[in-house]
Amino acid sequence: MLLEIRGISVRIKDRIIVDDVSFEVGDHDIYMVIGPNGAGKTTLFKAIMGLVPRKGKVLLDGTDIRTFRPGELAKKIGMLAQSHQPQFAYSVYDVVSLVRYSYQGGIFRKLTGQDKQKIEEALALTGMESMKDQSVLTLSGGELQRAFLAQLFAQDPQVLILDEPVSHLDLQYQIAVFDILSRWVREKRRAVIASVHDLNTVYTYGTRAMLINRGRVHAEGTVEEVLDKDNLKSVYNVDVAEWMKNLLEHWK
Amino acid sequence: MTRFGGHMDKSGTAGKLKKRTKTFLLAVFSILLFLLVFNSSVLIGSIGFSPDYTIRIILKHFFGAGDISDIPDSAATIILNVRMPRVILSAMVGAALSLAGAAMQGLLKNPLADGSTLGISSGGALGAVISIVLGINIPLFPQAGLAIMSILASFLSLMFILALTYKIDYNLSNHTIILTGVIFSMLAGSITSLLVSLSGNNLRQVVFWSMGSFSGKGWSHVALMLPFFLAGSLPLTFLSRELNAFSLGEEQAGFIGVDIKKVKFAILILVSVLVGASVAVGGTIGFVGLVIPHITRFITGPDHRKLLPFSVLFGSSFLMAADLLSRTVLSPAEIPIGVVTSLVGGILFIYIFYSKMNVRR
């Protein structure tokens, strides 16, 4: 297994936000984490990254990721935060190139040819080439998300953890992002973990999934298993299949 | 395979060349500005001197070159022993405060952070006054004891303010941290004033610790400030990339591989050294660390690799000029330098802040 999450729990004061969550992510997986607002998806991701105090273990290729130094970890796991609020007028290129930090040695940490190539590729992949000199303060929510997505691709890690990567994006870019991700993940020793609200996206792109509710794993397995009618009904309190079928009527 | 639209920009190399030329010209301009302000500050005062005096006296005194027999002894003494140390000291303090402000703003991703808005200066002043009142000294280095107490108090204040803000608001948002800083600043300031009054010192001392002044400062103060200035500023400039990462948010810095805890701790210590030592020699001088990085960022962009060195140049020029104003405007009386910096800085800050808000709208 590429990534093993074992018994992750997060407690903030007296509240248990994430309760004993375990799952495994293999090569080429696009692992979808779904669940209602406040289910603990973001906290789970932060806990995996070690950003909040947690119990449990995260193993990458069998090695506890706590043993990695921050720079090493950045080459292996990258995370996209749910939202970004930049305060300073960095250009898109500055933001993307910053991510090569962990690859650069020496005091002056100059960008090498390889760094520049990775940055250009990432900008091209996310369609941010033409905006690379623009200040991030002038970008729309979707453009900003793409800029940070470009940063993530330039970081070139093995595992991408994406907290609602498409929530700010219009339909065209939602599709484009997951198309890119499914191509990206085809290479050896790569995997994606993403939280998504749109269940159609989960069906279309997900290889495995987890349904999380109130911090606990409600269902885990293949996408079909997880998106089971009863599972969804008990968590969302909506007959999702019925609702989707009704929606489909509009498109006939 | 869907691919986003977008066309290649081939003007990369030419753009970079232009950028470099711009940076070079800016460097030349700011160094000339620094030299001009330095020279003017040394020459202008209750007694004015001919513009060539500074360079000739420096050459003669420090390098043994040239002839200054036509310069009256009294003039040479005033320039060498009164004006020059004071000007150099104000330049160092201006540079230190600007660097500290720029670093805090980057670290906390908060454009309003600064030694004075966060209350670090007031904390440092309190530490210095406690050391005076309690007579805490380091044998052989009586002045260093004051500076070290001030640095220590600055660091403790900073830790206290950050810890308190974290408790209230995990995200350390702009308003919470500034509010905490202002409240802490008022508290520390009033305790300082109380201690000064109780110890039987005069009002001048209270004004010094609350408004700052370089009046009567000599070479011994320059010697005191210099090691702390170097120890604080040089390592900071090597942390420019980390500061860039923090400017995008602490979590984001962690994602890209910055050792957050270590780097943050290092920056907080360096900032405390710069602010604490500045307070020990010049009192609390507000707004420099807020305004100078703002103006500099406006000119150079937010990249700390440029922002920090240019903040040093602009900050030192600014405080030398402010000191010049403080001792000449109402001559022979002196205005506390904090009044000048807050007046100039405050107005400038309102302007910048207001125009920025308008752009965003």
mmCIF file of N, CA and C in Angstrom, chain B residues 52-53 55-61 65-73 76:
data_model
loop_
_atom_site.group_PDB
_atom_site.id
_atom_site.type_symbol
_atom_site.label_atom_id
_atom_site.label_comp_id
_atom_site.label_asym_id
_atom_site.label_seq_id
_atom_site.Cartn_x
_atom_site.Cartn_y
_atom_site.Cartn_z
ATOM 1 N N ASP B 52 31.149 69.447 2.298
ATOM 2 C CA ASP B 52 32.270 68.525 2.103
ATOM 3 C C ASP B 52 32.885 68.056 3.429
ATOM 4 N N TYR B 53 32.410 68.613 4.538
ATOM 5 C CA TYR B 53 33.041 68.299 5.837
ATOM 6 C C TYR B 53 32.952 66.816 6.189
ATOM 7 N N ILE B 55 32.636 63.935 4.556
ATOM 8 C CA ILE B 55 33.494 62.969 3.875
ATOM 9 C C ILE B 55 34.959 63.224 4.216
ATOM 10 N N ARG B 56 35.320 64.497 4.313
ATOM 11 C CA ARG B 56 36.728 64.803 4.606
ATOM 12 C C ARG B 56 37.095 64.359 6.014
ATOM 13 N N ILE B 57 36.189 64.614 6.956
ATOM 14 C CA ILE B 57 36.487 64.202 8.336
ATOM 15 C C ILE B 57 36.530 62.676 8.448
ATOM 16 N N ILE B 58 35.602 62.012 7.751
ATOM 17 C CA ILE B 58 35.613 60.542 7.787
ATOM 18 C C ILE B 58 36.928 60.016 7.217
ATOM 19 N N LEU B 59 37.319 60.564 6.070
ATOM 20 C CA LEU B 59 38.558 60.112 5.433
ATOM 21 C C LEU B 59 39.757 60.324 6.346
ATOM 22 N N LYS B 60 39.814 61.515 6.940
ATOM 23 C CA LYS B 60 40.966 61.849 7.774
ATOM 24 C C LYS B 60 40.984 60.989 9.041
ATOM 25 N N HIS B 61 39.805 60.920 9.672
ATOM 26 C CA HIS B 61 39.765 60.286 10.977
ATOM 27 C C HIS B 61 39.891 58.762 10.906
ATOM 28 N N ALA B 65 43.524 59.884 5.600
ATOM 29 C CA ALA B 65 43.770 60.493 4.288
ATOM 30 C C ALA B 65 43.291 61.943 4.263
ATOM 31 N N GLY B 66 43.947 62.776 3.475
ATOM 32 C CA GLY B 66 43.510 64.145 3.271
ATOM 33 C C GLY B 66 43.973 65.091 4.374
ATOM 34 N N ASP B 67 43.520 66.311 4.250
ATOM 35 C CA ASP B 67 43.954 67.349 5.183
ATOM 36 C C ASP B 67 42.732 68.118 5.655
ATOM 37 N N ILE B 68 42.558 68.235 6.982
ATOM 38 C CA ILE B 68 41.386 68.955 7.472
ATOM 39 C C ILE B 68 41.791 70.143 8.334
ATOM 40 N N SER B 69 42.995 70.671 8.054
ATOM 41 C CA SER B 69 43.495 71.763 8.902
ATOM 42 C C SER B 69 42.647 73.023 8.780
ATOM 43 N N ASP B 70 41.915 73.159 7.647
ATOM 44 C CA ASP B 70 41.082 74.357 7.496
ATOM 45 C C ASP B 70 39.746 74.219 8.229
ATOM 46 N N ILE B 71 39.423 72.993 8.703
ATOM 47 C CA ILE B 71 38.165 72.816 9.431
ATOM 48 C C ILE B 71 38.413 73.121 10.905
ATOM 49 N N PRO B 72 37.628 74.046 11.500
ATOM 50 C CA PRO B 72 37.837 74.366 12.916
ATOM 51 C C PRO B 72 37.680 73.121 13.794
ATOM 52 N N ASP B 73 38.493 73.058 14.853
ATOM 53 C CA ASP B 73 38.443 71.900 15.753
ATOM 54 C C ASP B 73 37.048 71.665 16.304
ATOM 55 N N ALA B 76 34.908 69.893 13.826
ATOM 56 C CA ALA B 76 35.286 68.482 13.714
ATOM 57 C C ALA B 76 34.766 67.701 14.911
#
